[in-house]
Coordinates of C-alpha atoms in Angstrom, one line a residue:
Chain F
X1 CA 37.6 -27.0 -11.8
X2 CA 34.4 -28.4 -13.0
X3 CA 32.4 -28.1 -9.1
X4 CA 33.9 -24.4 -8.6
X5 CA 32.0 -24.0 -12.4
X6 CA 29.2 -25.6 -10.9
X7 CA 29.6 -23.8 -7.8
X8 CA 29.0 -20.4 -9.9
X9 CA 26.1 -22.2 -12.4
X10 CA 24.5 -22.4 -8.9
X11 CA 25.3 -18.8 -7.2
X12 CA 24.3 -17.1 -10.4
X13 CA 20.8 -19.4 -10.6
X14 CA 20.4 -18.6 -6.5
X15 CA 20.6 -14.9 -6.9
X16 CA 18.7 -14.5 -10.0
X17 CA 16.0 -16.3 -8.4
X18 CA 16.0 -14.3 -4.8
X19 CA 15.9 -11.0 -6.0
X20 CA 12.8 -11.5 -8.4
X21 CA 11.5 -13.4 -5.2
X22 CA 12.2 -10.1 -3.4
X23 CA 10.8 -8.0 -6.1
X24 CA 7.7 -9.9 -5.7
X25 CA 6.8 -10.1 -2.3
X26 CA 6.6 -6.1 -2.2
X27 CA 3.3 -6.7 -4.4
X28 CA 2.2 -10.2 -1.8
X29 CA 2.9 -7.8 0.9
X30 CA 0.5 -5.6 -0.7
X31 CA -2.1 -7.7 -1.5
X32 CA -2.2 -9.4 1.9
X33 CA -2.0 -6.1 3.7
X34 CA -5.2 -5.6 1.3
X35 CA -6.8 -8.6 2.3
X36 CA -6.6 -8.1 5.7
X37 CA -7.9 -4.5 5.5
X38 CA -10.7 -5.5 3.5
X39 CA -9.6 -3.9 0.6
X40 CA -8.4 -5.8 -2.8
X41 CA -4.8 -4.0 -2.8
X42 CA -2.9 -4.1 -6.6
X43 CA -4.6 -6.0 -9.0
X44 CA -4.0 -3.6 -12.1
X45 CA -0.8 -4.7 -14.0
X46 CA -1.1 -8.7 -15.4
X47 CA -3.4 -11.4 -13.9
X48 CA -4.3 -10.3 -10.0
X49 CA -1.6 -7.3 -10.2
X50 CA 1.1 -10.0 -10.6
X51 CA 3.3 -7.7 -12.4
X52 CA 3.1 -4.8 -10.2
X53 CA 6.5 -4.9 -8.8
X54 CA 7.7 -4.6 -12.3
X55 CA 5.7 -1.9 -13.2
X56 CA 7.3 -0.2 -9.9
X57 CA 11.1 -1.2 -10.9
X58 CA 10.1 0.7 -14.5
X59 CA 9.3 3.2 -12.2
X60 CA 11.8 3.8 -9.8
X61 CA 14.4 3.2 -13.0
X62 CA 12.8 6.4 -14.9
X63 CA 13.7 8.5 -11.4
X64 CA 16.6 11.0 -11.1
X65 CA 18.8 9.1 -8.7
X66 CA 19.6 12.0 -7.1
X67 CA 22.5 12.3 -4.5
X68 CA 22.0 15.6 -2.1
X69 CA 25.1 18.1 -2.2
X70 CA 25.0 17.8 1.7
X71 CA 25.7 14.5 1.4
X72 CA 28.8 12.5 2.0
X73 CA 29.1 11.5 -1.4
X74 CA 31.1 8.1 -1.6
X75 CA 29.4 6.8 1.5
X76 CA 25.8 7.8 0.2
X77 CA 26.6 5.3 -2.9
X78 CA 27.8 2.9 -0.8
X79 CA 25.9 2.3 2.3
X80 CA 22.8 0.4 0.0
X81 CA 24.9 -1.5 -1.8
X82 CA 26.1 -3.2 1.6
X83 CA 22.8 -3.4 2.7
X84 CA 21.9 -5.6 -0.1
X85 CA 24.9 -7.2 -0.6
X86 CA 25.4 -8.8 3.0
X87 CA 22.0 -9.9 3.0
X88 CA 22.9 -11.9 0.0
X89 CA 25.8 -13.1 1.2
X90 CA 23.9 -14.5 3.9
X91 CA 22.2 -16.9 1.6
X92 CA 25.1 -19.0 0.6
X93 CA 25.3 -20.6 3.8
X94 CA 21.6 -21.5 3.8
X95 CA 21.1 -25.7 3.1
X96 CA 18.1 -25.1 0.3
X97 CA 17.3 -28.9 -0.1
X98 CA 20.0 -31.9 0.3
X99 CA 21.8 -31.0 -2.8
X100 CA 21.2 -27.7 -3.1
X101 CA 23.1 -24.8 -0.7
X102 CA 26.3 -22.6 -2.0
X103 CA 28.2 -23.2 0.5
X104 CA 28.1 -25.8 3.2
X105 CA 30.5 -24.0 6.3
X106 CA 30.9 -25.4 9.2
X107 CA 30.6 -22.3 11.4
X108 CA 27.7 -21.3 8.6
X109 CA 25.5 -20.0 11.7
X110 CA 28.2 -17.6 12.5
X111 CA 28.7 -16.4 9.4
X112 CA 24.9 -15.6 9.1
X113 CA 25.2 -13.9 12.6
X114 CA 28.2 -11.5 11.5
X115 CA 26.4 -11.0 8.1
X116 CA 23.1 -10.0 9.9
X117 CA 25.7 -7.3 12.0
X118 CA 27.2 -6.1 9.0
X119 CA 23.6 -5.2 8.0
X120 CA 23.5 -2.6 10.3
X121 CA 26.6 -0.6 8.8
X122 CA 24.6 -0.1 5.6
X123 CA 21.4 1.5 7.8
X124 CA 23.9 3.7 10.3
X125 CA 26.2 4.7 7.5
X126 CA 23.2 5.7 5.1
X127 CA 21.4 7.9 8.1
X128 CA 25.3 9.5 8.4
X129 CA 26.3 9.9 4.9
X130 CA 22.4 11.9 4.4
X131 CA 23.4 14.7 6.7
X132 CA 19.6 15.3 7.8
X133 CA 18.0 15.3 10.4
X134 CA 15.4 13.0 9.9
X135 CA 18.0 10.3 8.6
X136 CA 20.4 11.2 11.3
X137 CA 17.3 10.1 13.9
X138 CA 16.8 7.5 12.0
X139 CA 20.6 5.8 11.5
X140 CA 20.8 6.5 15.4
X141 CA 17.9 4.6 16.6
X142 CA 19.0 1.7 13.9
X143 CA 22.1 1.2 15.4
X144 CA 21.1 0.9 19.5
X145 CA 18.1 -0.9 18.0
X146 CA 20.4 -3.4 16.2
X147 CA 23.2 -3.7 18.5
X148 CA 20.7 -4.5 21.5
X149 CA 18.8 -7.1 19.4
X150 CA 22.0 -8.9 17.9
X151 CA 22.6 -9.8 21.4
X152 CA 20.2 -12.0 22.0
X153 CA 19.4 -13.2 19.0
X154 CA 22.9 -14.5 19.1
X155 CA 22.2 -16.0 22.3
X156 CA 18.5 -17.7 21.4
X157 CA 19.9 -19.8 18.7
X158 CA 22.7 -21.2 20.9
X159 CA 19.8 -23.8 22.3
X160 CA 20.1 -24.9 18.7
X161 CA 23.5 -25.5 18.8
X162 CA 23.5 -27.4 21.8
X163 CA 20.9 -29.8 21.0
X164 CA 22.6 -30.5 17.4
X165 CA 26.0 -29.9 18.3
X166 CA 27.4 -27.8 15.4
X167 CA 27.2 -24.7 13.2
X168 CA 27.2 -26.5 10.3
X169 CA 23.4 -25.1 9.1
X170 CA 23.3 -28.3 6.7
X171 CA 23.9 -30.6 9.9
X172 CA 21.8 -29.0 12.0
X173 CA 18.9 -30.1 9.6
X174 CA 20.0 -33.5 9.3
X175 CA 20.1 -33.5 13.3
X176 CA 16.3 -32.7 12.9
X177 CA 15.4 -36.1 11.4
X178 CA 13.5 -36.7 13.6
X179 CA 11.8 -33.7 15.5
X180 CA 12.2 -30.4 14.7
X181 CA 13.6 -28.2 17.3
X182 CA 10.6 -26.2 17.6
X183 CA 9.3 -28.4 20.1
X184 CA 11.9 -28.2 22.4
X185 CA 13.2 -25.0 21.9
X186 CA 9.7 -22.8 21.7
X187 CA 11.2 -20.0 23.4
X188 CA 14.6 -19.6 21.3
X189 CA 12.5 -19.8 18.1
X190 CA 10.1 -17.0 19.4
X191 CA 13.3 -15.1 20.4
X192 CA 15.1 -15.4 17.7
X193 CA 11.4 -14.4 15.4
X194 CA 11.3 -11.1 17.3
X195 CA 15.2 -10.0 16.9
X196 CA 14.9 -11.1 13.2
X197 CA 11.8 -8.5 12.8
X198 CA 14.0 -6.0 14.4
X199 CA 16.9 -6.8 12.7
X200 CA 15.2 -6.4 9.5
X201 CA 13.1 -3.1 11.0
X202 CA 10.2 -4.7 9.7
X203 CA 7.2 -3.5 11.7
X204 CA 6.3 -3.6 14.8
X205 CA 10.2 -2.7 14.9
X206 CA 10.4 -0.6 12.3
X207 CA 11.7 2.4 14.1
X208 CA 14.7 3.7 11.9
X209 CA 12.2 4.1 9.3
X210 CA 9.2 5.4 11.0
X211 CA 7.6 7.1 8.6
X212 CA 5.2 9.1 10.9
X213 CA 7.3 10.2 12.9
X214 CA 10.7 10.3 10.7
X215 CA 9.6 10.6 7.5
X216 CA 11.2 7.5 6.5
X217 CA 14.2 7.6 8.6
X218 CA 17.3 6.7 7.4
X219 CA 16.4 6.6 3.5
X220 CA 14.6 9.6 3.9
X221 CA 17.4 11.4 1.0
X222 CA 17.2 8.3 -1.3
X223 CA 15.7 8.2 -4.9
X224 CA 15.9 5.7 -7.8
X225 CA 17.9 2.6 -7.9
X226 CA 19.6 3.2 -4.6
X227 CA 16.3 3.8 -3.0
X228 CA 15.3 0.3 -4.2
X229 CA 18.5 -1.5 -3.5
X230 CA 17.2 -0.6 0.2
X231 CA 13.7 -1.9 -0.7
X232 CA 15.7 -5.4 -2.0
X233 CA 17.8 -5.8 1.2
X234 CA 14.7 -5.4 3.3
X235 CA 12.5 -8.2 1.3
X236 CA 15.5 -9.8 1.4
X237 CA 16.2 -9.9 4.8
X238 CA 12.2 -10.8 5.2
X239 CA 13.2 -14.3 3.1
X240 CA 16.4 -14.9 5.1
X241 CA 14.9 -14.3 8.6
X242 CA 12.4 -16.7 7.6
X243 CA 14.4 -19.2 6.0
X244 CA 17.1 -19.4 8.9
X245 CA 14.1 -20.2 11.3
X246 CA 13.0 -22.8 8.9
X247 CA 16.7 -24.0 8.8
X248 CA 17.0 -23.8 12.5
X249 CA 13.8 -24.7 14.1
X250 CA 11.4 -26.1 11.4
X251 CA 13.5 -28.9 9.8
X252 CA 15.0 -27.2 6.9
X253 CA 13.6 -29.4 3.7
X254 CA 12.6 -32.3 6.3
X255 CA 9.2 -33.0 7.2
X256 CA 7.5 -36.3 9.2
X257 CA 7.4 -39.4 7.9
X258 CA 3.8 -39.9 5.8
X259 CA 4.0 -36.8 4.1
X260 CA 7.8 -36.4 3.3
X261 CA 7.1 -37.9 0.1
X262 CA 4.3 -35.9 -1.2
X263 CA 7.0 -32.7 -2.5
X264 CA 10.2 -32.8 -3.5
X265 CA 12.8 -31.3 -0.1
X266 CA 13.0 -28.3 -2.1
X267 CA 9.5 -27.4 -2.7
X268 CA 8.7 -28.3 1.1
X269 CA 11.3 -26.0 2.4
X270 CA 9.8 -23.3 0.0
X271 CA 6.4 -23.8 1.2
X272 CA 7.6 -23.4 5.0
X273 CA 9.1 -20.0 4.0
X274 CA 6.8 -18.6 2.4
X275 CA 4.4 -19.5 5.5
X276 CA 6.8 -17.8 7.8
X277 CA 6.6 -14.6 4.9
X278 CA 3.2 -14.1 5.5
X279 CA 3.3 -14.6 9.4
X280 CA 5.9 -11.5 8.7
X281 CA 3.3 -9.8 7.0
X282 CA 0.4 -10.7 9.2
X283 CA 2.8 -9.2 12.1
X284 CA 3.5 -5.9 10.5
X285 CA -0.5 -5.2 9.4
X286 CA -1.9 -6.1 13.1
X287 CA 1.0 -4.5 15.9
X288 CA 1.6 -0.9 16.3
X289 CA 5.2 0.5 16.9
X290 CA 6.6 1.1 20.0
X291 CA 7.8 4.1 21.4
X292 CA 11.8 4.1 21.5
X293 CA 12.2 3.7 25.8
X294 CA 10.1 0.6 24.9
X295 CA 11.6 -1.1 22.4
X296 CA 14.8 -0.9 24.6
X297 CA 13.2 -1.9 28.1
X298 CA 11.6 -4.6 25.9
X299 CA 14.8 -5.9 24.3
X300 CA 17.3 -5.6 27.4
X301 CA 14.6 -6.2 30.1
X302 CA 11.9 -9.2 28.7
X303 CA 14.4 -10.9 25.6
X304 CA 17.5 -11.1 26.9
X305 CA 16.7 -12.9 30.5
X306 CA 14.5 -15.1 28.5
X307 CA 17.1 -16.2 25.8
X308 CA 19.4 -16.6 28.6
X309 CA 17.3 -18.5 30.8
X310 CA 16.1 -20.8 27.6
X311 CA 20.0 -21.4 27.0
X312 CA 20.5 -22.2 30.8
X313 CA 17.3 -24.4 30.9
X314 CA 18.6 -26.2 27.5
X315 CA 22.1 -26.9 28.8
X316 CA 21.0 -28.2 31.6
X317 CA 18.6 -30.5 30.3
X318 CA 21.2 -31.4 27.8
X319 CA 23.8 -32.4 30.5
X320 CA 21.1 -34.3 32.5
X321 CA 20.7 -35.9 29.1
X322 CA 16.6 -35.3 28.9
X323 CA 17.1 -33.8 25.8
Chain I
X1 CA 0.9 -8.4 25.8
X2 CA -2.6 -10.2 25.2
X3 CA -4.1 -8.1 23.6
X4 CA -1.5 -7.7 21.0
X5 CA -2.3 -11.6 20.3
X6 CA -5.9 -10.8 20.1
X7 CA -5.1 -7.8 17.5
X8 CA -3.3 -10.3 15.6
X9 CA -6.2 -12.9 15.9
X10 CA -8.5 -10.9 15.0
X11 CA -6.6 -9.1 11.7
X12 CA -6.2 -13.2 10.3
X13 CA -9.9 -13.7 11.2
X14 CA -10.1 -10.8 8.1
X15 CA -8.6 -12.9 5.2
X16 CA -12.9 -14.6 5.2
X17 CA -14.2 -11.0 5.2
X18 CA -15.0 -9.6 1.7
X19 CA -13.6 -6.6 0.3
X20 CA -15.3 -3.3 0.3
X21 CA -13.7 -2.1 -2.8
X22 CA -16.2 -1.4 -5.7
X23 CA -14.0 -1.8 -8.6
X24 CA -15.0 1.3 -10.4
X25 CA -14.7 1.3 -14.0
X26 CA -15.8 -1.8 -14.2
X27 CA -18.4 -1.8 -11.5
X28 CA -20.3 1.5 -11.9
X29 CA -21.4 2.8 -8.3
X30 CA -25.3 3.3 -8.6
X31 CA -26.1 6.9 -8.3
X32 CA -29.4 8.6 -7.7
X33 CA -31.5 10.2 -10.5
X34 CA -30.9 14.1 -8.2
X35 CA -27.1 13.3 -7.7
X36 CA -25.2 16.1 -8.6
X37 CA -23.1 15.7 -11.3
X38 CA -22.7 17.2 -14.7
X39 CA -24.3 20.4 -15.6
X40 CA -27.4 20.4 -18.5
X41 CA -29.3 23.1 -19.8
X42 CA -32.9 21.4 -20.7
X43 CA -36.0 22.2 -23.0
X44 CA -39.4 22.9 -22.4
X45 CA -41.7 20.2 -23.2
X46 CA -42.4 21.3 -27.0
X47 CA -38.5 21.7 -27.0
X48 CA -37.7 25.5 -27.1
X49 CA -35.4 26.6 -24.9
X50 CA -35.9 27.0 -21.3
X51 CA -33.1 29.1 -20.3
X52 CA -34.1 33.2 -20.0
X53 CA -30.5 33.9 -19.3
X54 CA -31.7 36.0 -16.1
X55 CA -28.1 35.5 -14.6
X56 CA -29.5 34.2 -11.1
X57 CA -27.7 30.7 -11.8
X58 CA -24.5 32.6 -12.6
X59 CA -24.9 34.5 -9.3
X60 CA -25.4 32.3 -7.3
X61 CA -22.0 30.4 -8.1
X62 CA -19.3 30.3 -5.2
X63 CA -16.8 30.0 -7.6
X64 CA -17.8 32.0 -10.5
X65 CA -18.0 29.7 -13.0
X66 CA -20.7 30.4 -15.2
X67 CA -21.0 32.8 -17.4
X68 CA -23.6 33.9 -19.8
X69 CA -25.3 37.1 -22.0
X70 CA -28.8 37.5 -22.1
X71 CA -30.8 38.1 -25.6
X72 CA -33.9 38.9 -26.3
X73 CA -35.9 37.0 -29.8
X74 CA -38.4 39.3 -32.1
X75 CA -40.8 36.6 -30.3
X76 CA -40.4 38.0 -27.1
X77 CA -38.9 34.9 -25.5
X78 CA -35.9 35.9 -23.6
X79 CA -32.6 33.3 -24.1
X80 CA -29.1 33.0 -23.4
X81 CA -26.5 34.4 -26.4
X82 CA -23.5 32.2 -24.7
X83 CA -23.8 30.2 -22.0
X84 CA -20.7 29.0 -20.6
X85 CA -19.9 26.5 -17.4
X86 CA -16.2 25.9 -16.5
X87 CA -15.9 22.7 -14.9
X88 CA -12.1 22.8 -14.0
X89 CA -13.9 25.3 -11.5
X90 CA -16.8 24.1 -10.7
X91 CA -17.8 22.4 -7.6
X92 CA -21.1 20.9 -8.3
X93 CA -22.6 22.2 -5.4
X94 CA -26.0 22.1 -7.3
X95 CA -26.9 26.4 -6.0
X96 CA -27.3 27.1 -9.9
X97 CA -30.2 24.7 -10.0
X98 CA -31.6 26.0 -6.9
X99 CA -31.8 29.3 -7.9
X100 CA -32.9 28.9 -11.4
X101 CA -36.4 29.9 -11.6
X102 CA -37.3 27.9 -14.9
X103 CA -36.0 24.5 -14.1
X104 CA -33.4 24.9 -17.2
X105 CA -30.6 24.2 -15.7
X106 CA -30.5 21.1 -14.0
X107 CA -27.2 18.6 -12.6
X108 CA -27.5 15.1 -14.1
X109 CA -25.9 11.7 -11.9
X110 CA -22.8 12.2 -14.7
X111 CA -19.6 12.4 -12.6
X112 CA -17.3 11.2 -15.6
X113 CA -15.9 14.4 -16.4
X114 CA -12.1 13.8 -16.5
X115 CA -10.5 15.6 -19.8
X116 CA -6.4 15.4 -20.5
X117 CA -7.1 19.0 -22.2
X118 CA -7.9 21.5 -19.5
X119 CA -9.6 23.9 -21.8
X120 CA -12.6 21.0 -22.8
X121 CA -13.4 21.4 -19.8
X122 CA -14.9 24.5 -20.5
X123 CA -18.6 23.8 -21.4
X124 CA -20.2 26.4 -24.2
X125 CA -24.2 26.1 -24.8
X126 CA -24.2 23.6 -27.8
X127 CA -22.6 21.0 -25.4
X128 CA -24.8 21.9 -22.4
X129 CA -28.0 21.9 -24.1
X130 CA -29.8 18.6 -23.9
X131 CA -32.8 17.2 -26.0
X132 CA -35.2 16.9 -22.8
X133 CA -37.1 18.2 -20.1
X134 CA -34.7 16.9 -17.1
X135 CA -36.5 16.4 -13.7
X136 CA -39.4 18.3 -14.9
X137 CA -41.4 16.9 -17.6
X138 CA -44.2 19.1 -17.3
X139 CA -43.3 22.7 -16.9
X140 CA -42.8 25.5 -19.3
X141 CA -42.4 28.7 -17.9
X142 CA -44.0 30.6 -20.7
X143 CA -47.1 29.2 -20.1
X144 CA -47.8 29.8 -16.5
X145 CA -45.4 32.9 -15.7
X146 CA -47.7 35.5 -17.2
X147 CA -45.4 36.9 -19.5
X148 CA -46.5 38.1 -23.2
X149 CA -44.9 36.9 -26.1
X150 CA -45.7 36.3 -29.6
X151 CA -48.3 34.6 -30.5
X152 CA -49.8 34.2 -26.6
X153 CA -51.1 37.3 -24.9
X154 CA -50.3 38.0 -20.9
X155 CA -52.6 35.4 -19.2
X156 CA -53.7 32.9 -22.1
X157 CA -51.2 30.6 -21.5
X158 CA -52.3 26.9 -20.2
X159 CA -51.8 27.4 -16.8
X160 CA -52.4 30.7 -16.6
X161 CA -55.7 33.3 -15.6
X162 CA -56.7 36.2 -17.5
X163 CA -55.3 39.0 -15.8
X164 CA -57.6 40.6 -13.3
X165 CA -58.4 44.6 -13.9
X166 CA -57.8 46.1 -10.9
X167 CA -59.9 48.8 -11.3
X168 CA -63.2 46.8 -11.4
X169 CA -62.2 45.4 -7.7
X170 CA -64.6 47.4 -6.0
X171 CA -65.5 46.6 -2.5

C-alpha cells in the first residue's frame, strides 16, 4: 500500500515538473533561436525573459477557446487531450536516475513505441475533427508522415536491443556500464534522431504544421487552452525524444569512470537532455523543410535500407560475437 | 546532404556573434540633428513669431494634415490664428518644412510620439510653438523680405536695401 502511495507521491512530482519544463523551453527555444539569428529573442518578463512562458499561459488562458460550428465537436475536444496525454504516458517508462523512474516494464521500449503511434491519432483526428481545408492537408500529411517514420524508427532501435538483450529501458542502461551504445550503434542513434524529429514534426519535418504553406496545418482552428495543450505535447515530445536517446544510446544517468562522481545520476542525465534539446533547436533554426515527395523518398528510400542494414550489420556482429 | 551540415555549422558558429538588437528604450538610437521627426513652429531670433500663416506648409501636405487661419496684427506682421498638425495623420515626410518660406516650421529628431488618447495627437499652436530659432539661428524674415510693418519702413530692415526708384533708372 505504502509503494503504490509512493508510486503516486512520484507520478504527481514527475508531471508537475515536465510540463513547467515544457512550458519553459518554448521561451529557451526562443532565446536560442535569437542567439543564433543575432538577435536577443525575449528578455522582457523577469530576469533574461525567464517568465515569458508564463506571461504567454496568462495569455492564451484570457482567449475564447473557441470550438468552430463546422467542427466535429467531441473529437475537436478530444484529439489534444491525447496528444498530450500519450506523450506523458510515455515518461513513466523512462529510468530518470537509479531510483527514480515510475515504472520499470520490461517491454518499456515497446510501450514507448506504441505511445509515440498513438501520438499520431491526436494530429490525424484534430486535422479531421477541424473540417478545413488547411487542417484537412495538414492531418493527411501527419499521418503518411508518421506511419512511414514509425517504421523505422522501430527498426533502428532494435540494434539496441540486441546488444543489451532486453526492453527493459532501466536494463538497457545498466547494460551501458561500460560504453555507451553510441559508439557502436552510430547509425541507429542518427536514425532513430531523424524519425523522432519527425515524429514530433519538429522542423526540418514539420510538415503537418507548415505554416507557410498550411497556415498551421492541423491546429490551424485551435484557440486557448486546447491550442496550448498542442504546444505542451510538442515540447513534450521534444524532452522525450531526447531523453529516450539519452536512455538508449548515451548511458541513461551513467557516465565514465573519473567524472561519474562529479553530479549526482540525476543531474547528469538532466544535463545530457537538455544538450540533446538544444541540438533540437539548433536543427530546426539551420534546415529548411522539405517538399512532401521528399520527405517520403527520403524516409522509404535513404532510412529505412539504412536502419535495416544497421540491424543486419549488428546481428551479425552480435552472432560472430565481435560485439 | 553536405551542405545541410555546413548550414548547421555555420548557424552554431552564431552563438559568438553579437546581437544586432539596440534595446530601445533603454538604449536610445542616435539620430541626426535634420532627422525628421516631430513637428515645431520656431521664433525669430528676438523671439516673435516666425509663422505668416501663408498656407504653403498646409499645401504642400500629402495627407492634409495641417491646418491653419491666417491673421493679420495692427503691426502689420502677418501670423497664424490656429495652427493645427494632426499627427495620427501625419507622415513626417518633412514637404511642410520644405516649402515654408520663413524657416518656422521646422521637424525636430523627436520620434516619441506615441499617445493612448488618439485625439492628443492632434497638435494646436501652444504645443507646437517652441522657445527657439530651430536650424536657423540667424534669420528673420521681416528683416530681409522687404515687407513694411510698424515701426520698420519697406527696405530698412538689417539685411535689406532701400528700395530702388525705378523711375530714376535711366539709361
Amino acid at each position: 500500500m505504502s509503494s503504490a502511495l509512493w508510486q503516486l507521491v512520484e507520478i504527481t512530482i514527475i508531471i508537475s515538473l515536465l510540463i513547467p519544463i515544457a512550458a519553459m523551453l518554448v521561451w529557451v527555444e526562443r532565446r536560442l533561436i535569437g542567439i543564433w539569428q543575432d538577435r536577443l529573442g525575449p528578455n522582457r518578463v523577469g530576469p533574461f525573459g525567464i517568465l515569458q512562458s508564463f506571461a504567454d499561459l496568462l495569455k492564451i488562458l484570457g482567449k475564447e477557446d473557441w470550438i468552430p460550428p463546422f467542427s466535429e465537436r467531441l473529437v475537436f475536444t478530444i484529439a489534444p487531450v491525447i496528444g498530450a496525454v500519450s506523450v506523458l504516458m510515455s515518461f513513466a517508462v523512462i529510468p530518470f536516475s537509479p531510483t527514480i523512474g515510475v515504472s520499470n516494464l520490461n517491454i518499456g521500449l515497446l510501450f514507448f513505441l506504441a505511445m509515440a503511434s498513438l501520438a499520431v491519432y491526436s494530429v490525424v483526428l484534430a486535422g479531421w475533427a477541424s473540417n478545413s481545408k488547411y487542417a484537412l492537408l495538414g492531418g493527411m500529411r501527419a499521418a503518411a508522415q508518421t506511419v512511414s517514420y514509425e517504421v523505422f524508427m522501430g527498426i533502428s532501435v532494435m540494434g539496441v536491443v540486441i546488444l543489451s538483450g532486453t526492453f527493459n529501458l532501466r536494463e538497457i542502461v545498466l547494460a551501458q556500464a561500460d560504453g555507451w551504445f553510441i559508439q557502436s550503434q552510430f547509425v541507429g542513434f542518427v536514425v532513430f534522431l531523424i524519425a523522432g524529429i519527425a515524429e514530433s514534426h519538429r522542423l526540418p519535418f514539420d510538415l503537418p504544421e507548415a505554416e507557410t504553406e498550411l497556415t498551421a496545418g492541423f491546429h490551424t482552428e485551435y484557440s486557448g487552452l486546447k491550442f496550448a495543450l498542442f504546444f505542451l505535447g510538442e515540447y513534450l515530445g521534444v524532452t522525450l525524444i531526447s531523453a529516450m536517446s539519452v536512455v538508449l544510446f548515451f548511458g541513461g544517468w551513467q557516465m565514465p569512470e573519473p567524472i561519474n562522481t562529479w553530479l549526482p545520476p540525476l543531474v547528469w542525465f538532466i544535463l545530457k537532455v537538455m544538450l540533446l534539446v538544444v541540438f533540437f533547436i539548433l536543427l530546426r533554426t539551420s534546415l529548411p523543410r522539405p517538399r512532401f515527395d521528399q520527405l517520403m523518398a527520403f524516409g522509404w528510400k535513404f532510412m529505412l535500407p539504412l536502419a535495416l542494414l544497421n540491424l543486419l550489420v549488428t546481428a551479425a556482429l552480435r552472432l560472430m560475437g565481435v560485439l | 546532404m553536405l551542405s545541410q551540415f555546413r548550414t548547421i555549422w555555420l548557424v552554431l558558429k552564431h552563438t559568438f556573434t553579437k546581437a544586432d538588437t539596440v534595446e530601445y528604450p533603454e538604449k536610445k538610437p542616435y539620430l541626426a540633428p535634420r532627422y525628421r521627426g516631430r513637428i515645431v513652429l520656431t521664433r525669430e531670433p528676438d523671439g516673435q513669431e516666425r509663422c505668416v500663416a501663408c498656407n504653403l506648409c498646409a499645401v504642400a501636405c500629402p495627407v492634409d494634415c495641417i491646418a491653419l487661419q491666417q491673421t493679420i496684427d495692427d503691426d502689420g506682421r502677418k501670423r497664424a490664428e490656429f495652427f493645427r498638425i494632426n499627427f495620427s495623420r501625419c507622415i513626417l515626410c518633412g514637404f511642410c518644412e520644405e516649402a515654408c518660406p520663413t524657416y518656422a516650421i521646422q521637424l525636430t529628431p523627436d520620434v516619441e510620439l506615441a499617445e493612448y488618447d488618439r485625439q492628443n495627437l492632434v497638435y494646436e499652436k501652444e504645443h507646437l510653438l517652441i522657445n527657439g530659432v530651430g536650424k536657423y539661428p540667424d534669420y528673420s524674415f521681416y528683416q530681409q523680405s522687404g515687407i513694411a510693418i510698424k515701426d520698420k519702413a519697406k527696405g530698412a530692415g538689417a539685411q535689406e536695401k532701400p528700395p530702388i526708384d525705378i523711375k530714376g533708372l535711366m539709361p
